[in-house]
Every structure is written in structure tokens, then in C-alpha cells.
Amino acid sequence: VRFPEIRAKIKGAPSGVLSAFALVSGELAKPRVAFRVTGSGTYTEVDLPRPVKIDRVLAEGHFYDGKIDLERIRARTPAGSIVAVGTVDVRSRGLKISVDGRGLDVGDFTNSLTGLASISGAVAGTLDQPRFDGQVEGYDLTYQGTGIQLATAQVTARPEQIIASSLDIVLGSSQISGNFAIDIPSKRLSGSFGSKALQLGDVLGEPYAGLVAVQTSDLSGTLDDPRFTLSVIGKDLLAEDLQITGLDAHATLTGHKLALDAIQARTANGLVVADGEYDLDAEGGSVSLTGSNLDLAAILPTLQKTNRTALAGTVGGKANIAFAHKMLTAVTATGTLAG
């Protein structure tokens, strides 16, 4: 193996200290070399948010007849560790290595996601085109301010692409399934997701309740700026104190900003058509509404409770609403009131 050639293929800058011991035995034509390497260091790359620190690395094995047998490789990081065993065929440059990692810090590899991960699988292919196939689990994750209790996927990874299939994501009591791919050079994303029973409260917070079905959710954009296109239906929902008997919504989520492209919400007697935008981090945004035959007592329950006023009648018309931190900041409206 020509080490300068291998070093030239590494994008980043490894640094640290290594010490090695080797024992040579056997015939001069085919010597057997037993080796042991220990050390520590860091790996820095422009595409990584921070240097990856390795507190201790250990590699043991032997070389014989053009083949390296890796009896044990272990790397310990501040959060967890990764171990590997296998072989490297120097002549064919072929790889056959089993890998198992636990407690790996996701924040070492991306700014958009925090938490811990485990990995288990096999590395095959060649030194020039290695390929990983296995399972990856993430737990205690946070993405754009949203907590993710667990994520699991079957992963195939090559130097230029990562593909995740059979992806399952647990949000509170809800589960989302799908698949996605990352083009590593461009960080471009593609994929699709869906959920038959997504709890609104797991995504939007406690004031919202009920189950919705995410019929389609297409993923695009980049790793740092992902974009989801959503199609959602639901019934028997609760938004604050407003009861919604039916919902049909189409929206686009870019980062933490939700664009409400088209929403139809049905109450017991009326209909609301809306569009607007919502910032998940700021818990605020603006909405344009068009309603017909809406029950006043149903859409203004807080006013009725606070002022002990009996509201009766229906209302229809158009309204523009702005809110921040879940509080109304501006309302303009035109419409009709019927008693």
C-alpha cells in the first residue's frame, strides 16, 4: 500500500501522534509482520462543523502474502467508540471489514442535527471506492429545535453518496417512515416521507391535538437548508380551543419556516380556506383567511370564557392575522355577521 497515495485521497487534515511496534518473522521471500499501532489526534475538514477528536486509537494485526489482517481496530472519541475487524488485500486493493460504533456524536458531522448515533455494518469495495452497508441508529436527537427520540435506517454509503432506506423516525408518540439520499459533493437531498398517524402536538406543541395523515412529503434542498413539500389530511382536530372536523392542507417546510400553500379546514358548520407562513422557532407568522358560516362561540372560545359573554351567531368574510410567540399581534378583517 502506497501511503502517500492514500494520504492524497483524504480531503481533510489529520493530525496527532502515533507509535508503532512490528515483529518480523518467517521466510525472507514471504515475511510475516505482526504490528501494533497506538495514538491519538484530530481530523479537520472544511465540510465538517468542528474537528473530530480521537482520544485514543489502537490497531493490531499482521501482514502476510499481500494481505493485511486487521485483528482489532478501536478508536475512542469523547462521546463513544468505534471498533472494526477484517482484511485488506493489498494486490487487489479489496476491503472486507466489519464495523461497529456506539455513542458517536452527530454534531461532529453536521450543524443541523445534534445527538448520538450507533452504527453497525460492513465495509467492502476497494481502497479507491469503499462502500458501507449496514444499520444506523440515532437517539436523543434535535433537528431545527424539534426533539427526535429515535431514528433508524438501513444505510448504503459511498464516497460520493449516502442512501438511507427503511427509515423510521419517532417523534413523541408519532412515527414517520421514508427514505432519502445525500449527494455528498453538493450536499443535495432527495427523498420522501409519510405517516399514517402523526400527532399534531408532537410537531406544533401542546395547544394542538389530534391525528393527521401525511400522505406525501417530498424532500429536496441541501443538508444545511432542507425543503419538505407536505400534503396532510385529518379530522377531529383541536387548534387551541377551536375544533376542526376536517383538514386538507398543502405546505412547504424550508428549515424552520413553514409556508402554508393551501389549507381547507372544516368546523361543525363552516369552512375556512387559508394560506400564510409560520416560523417554528419564533412560534409566529401570518395567515390570510376566508371563512363562511363560522360559529362565533367555536372560533372565539377564549373571549367567551374570559368575559363570561354568551356568543351566538355566525360570521363569514376575510381576515389577515399576524401573531408572535403564539399571541395575536395584528388583525384586519371584513365580513358579515348573522345572529
Short mmCIF file of C-alpha atoms in Angstrom, two decimals:
data_model
loop_
_atom_site.label_atom_id
_atom_site.label_comp_id
_atom_site.label_asym_id
_atom_site.label_seq_id
_atom_site.Cartn_x
_atom_site.Cartn_y
_atom_site.Cartn_z
CA VAL A 1 0.00 0.00 0.00
CA ARG A 2 1.48 3.34 -1.02
CA PHE A 3 0.73 5.62 1.92
CA PRO A 4 1.39 8.92 0.08
CA GLU A 5 -1.24 7.85 -2.45
CA ILE A 6 -3.76 7.11 0.32
CA ARG A 7 -2.99 10.43 2.02
CA ALA A 8 -3.67 12.26 -1.27
CA LYS A 9 -7.23 10.90 -1.31
CA ILE A 10 -8.06 12.31 2.13
CA LYS A 11 -9.86 15.66 1.83
CA GLY A 12 -9.13 16.90 5.33
CA ALA A 13 -6.10 17.33 7.55
CA PRO A 14 -5.39 14.59 10.10
CA SER A 15 -3.00 15.47 12.91
CA GLY A 16 -1.76 13.73 16.02
CA VAL A 17 0.80 11.30 17.38
CA LEU A 18 1.22 7.59 16.54
CA SER A 19 3.58 4.98 17.90
CA ALA A 20 4.12 1.58 16.29
CA PHE A 21 5.66 -1.80 17.08
CA ALA A 22 6.36 -4.51 14.50
CA LEU A 23 7.67 -8.08 14.74
CA VAL A 24 9.01 -9.64 11.52
CA SER A 25 9.26 -13.43 11.17
CA GLY A 26 9.11 -16.21 8.58
CA GLU A 27 10.86 -16.55 5.24
CA LEU A 28 12.67 -13.68 3.57
CA ALA A 29 10.58 -14.10 0.39
CA LYS A 30 7.29 -14.06 2.34
CA PRO A 31 7.84 -12.46 5.71
CA ARG A 32 5.07 -12.24 8.28
CA VAL A 33 4.78 -8.87 10.02
CA ALA A 34 2.82 -8.57 13.25
CA PHE A 35 2.10 -4.94 14.15
CA ARG A 36 0.55 -2.80 16.84
CA VAL A 37 -0.17 0.93 16.41
CA THR A 38 -1.46 3.31 19.08
CA GLY A 39 -2.03 7.04 19.10
CA SER A 40 -4.41 9.99 19.34
CA GLY A 41 -5.27 13.02 17.27
CA THR A 42 -7.87 15.06 15.38
CA TYR A 43 -9.31 15.20 11.88
CA THR A 44 -10.22 18.60 10.41
CA GLU A 45 -12.15 19.12 7.19
CA VAL A 46 -13.75 22.23 5.73
CA ASP A 47 -17.14 20.49 5.33
CA LEU A 48 -17.23 19.40 8.99
CA PRO A 49 -18.53 21.81 11.67
CA ARG A 50 -15.63 21.13 14.02
CA PRO A 51 -12.51 18.94 14.33
CA VAL A 52 -13.26 15.30 15.08
CA LYS A 53 -11.26 14.37 18.17
CA ILE A 54 -9.92 10.85 18.74
CA ASP A 55 -8.74 10.35 22.32
CA ARG A 56 -7.10 7.00 21.57
CA VAL A 57 -6.74 4.71 18.59
CA LEU A 58 -5.43 1.13 18.61
CA ALA A 59 -4.78 -1.10 15.59
CA GLU A 60 -3.45 -4.67 15.80
CA GLY A 61 -2.95 -7.29 13.11
CA HIS A 62 -0.44 -8.82 10.76
CA PHE A 63 0.66 -8.63 7.14
CA TYR A 64 1.41 -11.76 5.08
CA ASP A 65 1.47 -12.61 1.38
CA GLY A 66 -0.05 -9.35 0.18
CA LYS A 67 -2.88 -9.26 2.73
CA ILE A 68 -3.39 -7.22 5.89
CA ASP A 69 -5.44 -8.98 8.59
CA LEU A 70 -6.87 -6.39 10.97
CA GLU A 71 -7.44 -8.32 14.18
CA ARG A 72 -8.61 -5.26 16.08
CA ILE A 73 -9.08 -1.56 15.40
CA ARG A 74 -10.57 0.61 18.14
CA ALA A 75 -11.00 4.37 18.18
CA ARG A 76 -12.33 6.16 21.27
CA THR A 77 -13.88 9.62 20.97
CA PRO A 78 -15.06 11.91 23.80
CA ALA A 79 -18.65 10.62 23.30
CA GLY A 80 -18.24 6.98 22.27
CA SER A 81 -16.14 4.48 20.36
CA ILE A 82 -15.93 2.53 17.11
CA VAL A 83 -14.34 -0.89 16.53
CA ALA A 84 -13.50 -2.82 13.35
CA VAL A 85 -12.03 -6.15 12.22
CA GLY A 86 -11.36 -7.51 8.73
CA THR A 87 -8.90 -7.74 5.88
CA VAL A 88 -7.29 -5.52 3.24
CA ASP A 89 -5.98 -7.19 0.07
CA VAL A 90 -3.02 -5.06 -1.00
CA ARG A 91 -2.81 -6.52 -4.52
CA SER A 92 -6.48 -6.09 -5.46
CA ARG A 93 -6.99 -3.19 -3.05
CA GLY A 94 -10.09 -5.01 -1.84
CA LEU A 95 -11.74 -4.35 1.54
CA LYS A 96 -13.66 -6.71 3.81
CA ILE A 97 -14.17 -5.07 7.20
CA SER A 98 -16.87 -5.26 9.87
CA VAL A 99 -17.59 -2.02 11.75
CA ASP A 100 -19.47 -1.36 14.99
CA GLY A 101 -19.77 2.05 16.66
CA ARG A 102 -21.62 3.25 19.76
CA GLY A 103 -22.28 6.71 21.24
CA LEU A 104 -20.96 8.71 18.28
CA ASP A 105 -21.59 12.46 18.42
CA VAL A 106 -23.70 13.51 15.40
CA GLY A 107 -22.64 17.14 15.92
CA ASP A 108 -19.15 16.23 14.69
CA PHE A 109 -20.53 15.83 11.16
CA THR A 110 -23.37 18.37 10.72
CA ASN A 111 -24.58 21.67 12.18
CA SER A 112 -28.28 20.94 11.59
CA LEU A 113 -28.57 17.88 13.86
CA THR A 114 -27.40 17.09 17.39
CA GLY A 115 -27.49 13.88 19.41
CA LEU A 116 -25.84 10.47 19.48
CA ALA A 117 -25.64 7.66 16.92
CA SER A 118 -24.74 3.99 16.64
CA ILE A 119 -23.55 2.22 13.52
CA SER A 120 -23.17 -1.44 12.58
CA GLY A 121 -22.30 -2.93 9.21
CA ALA A 122 -19.64 -3.93 6.69
CA VAL A 123 -17.15 -2.03 4.54
CA ALA A 124 -16.48 -3.63 1.15
CA GLY A 125 -15.33 -2.47 -2.27
CA THR A 126 -11.81 -1.16 -2.74
CA LEU A 127 -9.50 1.42 -1.23
CA ASP A 128 -10.42 3.70 -4.17
CA GLN A 129 -14.20 3.08 -3.89
CA PRO A 130 -15.11 1.83 -0.41
CA ARG A 131 -18.75 1.01 0.29
CA PHE A 132 -20.55 0.74 3.63
CA ASP A 133 -23.74 -1.29 4.06
CA GLY A 134 -25.41 -1.53 7.44
CA GLN A 135 -27.75 -0.04 10.00
CA VAL A 136 -27.55 3.37 11.64
CA GLU A 137 -29.48 4.47 14.75
CA GLY A 138 -29.78 7.96 16.18
CA TYR A 139 -31.21 8.74 19.60
CA ASP A 140 -31.87 11.83 21.73
CA LEU A 141 -31.64 13.89 18.55
CA THR A 142 -32.62 17.51 17.95
CA TYR A 143 -33.30 18.86 14.46
CA GLN A 144 -34.19 22.54 13.93
CA GLY A 145 -35.42 22.71 17.54
CA THR A 146 -37.58 19.56 17.26
CA GLY A 147 -36.74 16.62 19.53
CA ILE A 148 -36.44 13.21 17.87
CA GLN A 149 -36.42 10.32 20.30
CA LEU A 150 -35.20 7.67 17.84
CA ALA A 151 -34.27 7.30 14.17
CA THR A 152 -33.24 4.05 12.46
CA ALA A 153 -32.31 3.30 8.85
CA GLN A 154 -30.59 0.86 6.54
CA VAL A 155 -27.71 2.80 5.02
CA THR A 156 -25.52 2.40 1.95
CA ALA A 157 -22.63 4.89 1.83
CA ARG A 158 -20.03 5.60 -0.82
CA PRO A 159 -17.54 8.49 -1.05
CA GLU A 160 -19.96 10.44 -3.24
CA GLN A 161 -23.38 9.40 -1.90
CA ILE A 162 -25.33 8.21 1.15
CA ILE A 163 -28.64 6.37 0.71
CA ALA A 164 -30.94 5.66 3.68
CA SER A 165 -33.83 3.25 3.18
CA SER A 166 -36.38 1.80 5.63
CA LEU A 167 -36.05 5.00 7.64
CA ASP A 168 -38.21 5.24 10.77
CA ILE A 169 -38.34 8.41 12.89
CA VAL A 170 -40.05 8.58 16.30
CA LEU A 171 -41.41 12.00 17.36
CA GLY A 172 -43.07 11.74 20.75
CA SER A 173 -45.85 9.20 20.24
CA SER A 174 -45.72 9.53 16.42
CA GLN A 175 -43.75 7.68 13.77
CA ILE A 176 -42.64 8.86 10.32
CA SER A 177 -41.28 6.46 7.68
CA GLY A 178 -39.46 7.06 4.41
CA ASN A 179 -36.16 7.17 2.58
CA PHE A 180 -33.62 9.76 1.48
CA ALA A 181 -30.32 10.22 -0.33
CA ILE A 182 -27.48 12.74 0.08
CA ASP A 183 -25.14 13.71 -2.75
CA ILE A 184 -22.02 14.40 -0.69
CA PRO A 185 -20.11 16.79 -3.03
CA SER A 186 -23.12 19.13 -3.41
CA LYS A 187 -24.95 18.22 -0.15
CA ARG A 188 -28.12 17.90 -2.25
CA LEU A 189 -31.03 15.96 -0.70
CA SER A 190 -33.77 13.84 -2.20
CA GLY A 191 -36.35 11.51 -0.69
CA SER A 192 -39.90 11.04 0.52
CA PHE A 193 -41.66 10.53 3.87
CA GLY A 194 -45.10 9.67 5.15
CA SER A 195 -47.04 8.99 8.33
CA LYS A 196 -50.45 7.39 8.75
CA ALA A 197 -50.95 8.82 12.25
CA LEU A 198 -48.93 11.92 13.19
CA GLN A 199 -49.86 13.67 16.43
CA LEU A 200 -50.12 17.43 15.83
CA GLY A 201 -48.89 18.13 19.35
CA ASP A 202 -45.61 16.28 18.66
CA VAL A 203 -44.79 18.82 15.93
CA LEU A 204 -46.63 22.05 16.82
CA GLY A 205 -46.82 21.84 20.62
CA GLU A 206 -49.38 21.31 23.35
CA PRO A 207 -52.16 23.67 22.11
CA TYR A 208 -52.67 21.35 19.12
CA ALA A 209 -54.12 17.85 19.30
CA GLY A 210 -55.40 15.13 17.00
CA LEU A 211 -54.08 12.76 14.37
CA VAL A 212 -53.26 13.68 10.78
CA ALA A 213 -52.04 11.53 7.89
CA VAL A 214 -49.04 12.82 5.96
CA GLN A 215 -49.94 11.46 2.52
CA THR A 216 -46.87 12.77 0.73
CA SER A 217 -43.75 14.55 1.89
CA ASP A 218 -41.06 15.09 -0.73
CA LEU A 219 -37.57 16.06 0.39
CA SER A 220 -35.27 18.35 -1.59
CA GLY A 221 -32.82 21.21 -0.97
CA THR A 222 -29.49 20.72 0.78
CA LEU A 223 -28.28 19.24 4.05
CA ASP A 224 -27.96 22.72 5.58
CA ASP A 225 -31.21 24.02 4.04
CA PRO A 226 -33.63 21.09 3.55
CA ARG A 227 -37.05 21.55 1.94
CA PHE A 228 -40.15 19.40 2.57
CA THR A 229 -43.31 19.56 0.46
CA LEU A 230 -46.24 18.22 2.51
CA SER A 231 -49.77 17.02 1.82
CA VAL A 232 -51.78 16.42 5.02
CA ILE A 233 -55.34 15.32 5.80
CA GLY A 234 -57.03 14.91 9.18
CA LYS A 235 -60.26 15.05 11.12
CA ASP A 236 -61.45 15.73 14.68
CA LEU A 237 -58.56 18.06 15.45
CA LEU A 238 -58.05 20.75 18.08
CA ALA A 239 -56.15 24.01 17.48
CA GLU A 240 -56.06 25.97 20.73
CA ASP A 241 -59.80 25.69 21.64
CA LEU A 242 -61.04 25.53 18.05
CA GLN A 243 -62.46 22.18 16.98
CA ILE A 244 -61.75 21.21 13.37
CA THR A 245 -63.85 18.40 11.93
CA GLY A 246 -61.82 18.06 8.74
CA LEU A 247 -58.47 19.28 7.36
CA ASP A 248 -56.86 19.20 3.91
CA ALA A 249 -53.53 21.06 3.81
CA HIS A 250 -50.61 21.55 1.45
CA ALA A 251 -47.46 23.18 2.81
CA THR A 252 -43.72 23.62 2.27
CA LEU A 253 -41.23 23.41 5.15
CA THR A 254 -37.87 25.05 4.47
CA GLY A 255 -35.60 24.85 7.51
CA HIS A 256 -37.81 26.04 10.39
CA LYS A 257 -40.17 28.11 8.19
CA LEU A 258 -43.49 26.61 7.15
CA ALA A 259 -45.27 28.08 4.11
CA LEU A 260 -48.98 27.23 4.16
CA ASP A 261 -49.73 26.96 0.44
CA ALA A 262 -53.39 25.89 0.67
CA ILE A 263 -55.47 24.87 3.68
CA GLN A 264 -59.12 23.90 3.94
CA ALA A 265 -60.39 23.46 7.50
CA ARG A 266 -63.98 22.48 8.23
CA THR A 267 -65.66 23.25 11.53
CA ALA A 268 -69.03 21.88 12.66
CA ASN A 269 -70.97 24.27 10.39
CA GLY A 270 -68.45 26.30 8.47
CA LEU A 271 -65.41 26.32 6.22
CA VAL A 272 -62.07 28.17 6.38
CA VAL A 273 -59.66 28.50 3.45
CA ALA A 274 -56.23 29.83 4.38
CA ASP A 275 -52.66 30.43 3.31
CA GLY A 276 -49.70 32.01 5.06
CA GLU A 277 -46.43 31.29 6.82
CA TYR A 278 -45.30 30.05 10.24
CA ASP A 279 -41.89 30.14 11.91
CA LEU A 280 -41.50 27.06 14.12
CA ASP A 281 -38.69 28.65 16.15
CA ALA A 282 -40.36 32.03 16.72
CA GLU A 283 -43.81 30.43 17.08
CA GLY A 284 -45.21 33.21 14.93
CA GLY A 285 -46.23 34.18 11.43
CA SER A 286 -49.13 35.48 9.39
CA VAL A 287 -52.23 33.92 7.86
CA SER A 288 -54.83 35.08 5.36
CA LEU A 289 -58.25 33.53 5.98
CA THR A 290 -61.51 33.30 4.09
CA GLY A 291 -64.37 31.85 6.11
CA SER A 292 -68.05 31.13 5.71
CA ASN A 293 -70.80 30.20 8.18
CA LEU A 294 -68.40 30.05 11.16
CA ASP A 295 -69.87 29.70 14.65
CA LEU A 296 -68.72 32.64 16.83
CA ALA A 297 -68.72 30.57 20.01
CA ALA A 298 -66.46 28.00 18.34
CA ILE A 299 -63.88 30.37 16.89
CA LEU A 300 -63.73 32.78 19.89
CA PRO A 301 -63.97 30.45 22.92
CA THR A 302 -61.30 32.30 24.89
CA LEU A 303 -63.13 35.63 24.58
CA GLN A 304 -66.36 33.99 25.65
CA LYS A 305 -64.75 32.39 28.75
CA THR A 306 -62.79 35.49 29.79
CA ASN A 307 -65.67 37.94 29.52
CA ARG A 308 -68.37 35.49 30.55
CA THR A 309 -70.21 36.57 27.44
CA ALA A 310 -72.61 34.30 25.61
CA LEU A 311 -71.64 34.50 21.95
CA ALA A 312 -74.14 33.39 19.32
CA GLY A 313 -74.37 33.65 15.58
CA THR A 314 -72.20 33.01 12.57
CA VAL A 315 -69.60 35.04 10.75
CA GLY A 316 -68.10 35.00 7.26
CA GLY A 317 -65.58 37.07 5.34
CA LYS A 318 -61.83 37.62 5.03
CA ALA A 319 -59.15 38.27 7.63
CA ASN A 320 -55.40 38.83 7.83
CA ILE A 321 -53.85 37.70 11.11
CA ALA A 322 -50.33 38.21 12.45
CA PHE A 323 -49.03 36.53 15.60
CA ALA A 324 -45.79 36.03 17.51
CA HIS A 325 -44.94 33.67 20.36
CA LYS A 326 -48.44 32.20 20.00
CA MET A 327 -50.01 35.63 20.66
CA LEU A 328 -52.02 37.77 18.21
CA THR A 329 -50.22 40.96 17.21
CA ALA A 330 -52.47 42.30 14.42
CA VAL A 331 -55.87 41.52 12.89
CA THR A 332 -57.62 43.14 9.93
CA ALA A 333 -60.93 41.75 8.72
CA THR A 334 -64.03 42.36 6.62
CA GLY A 335 -67.12 40.21 6.67
CA THR A 336 -70.70 39.65 7.68
CA LEU A 337 -72.31 38.67 10.98
CA ALA A 338 -75.55 36.77 11.28
CA GLY A 339 -77.40 36.23 14.55
#
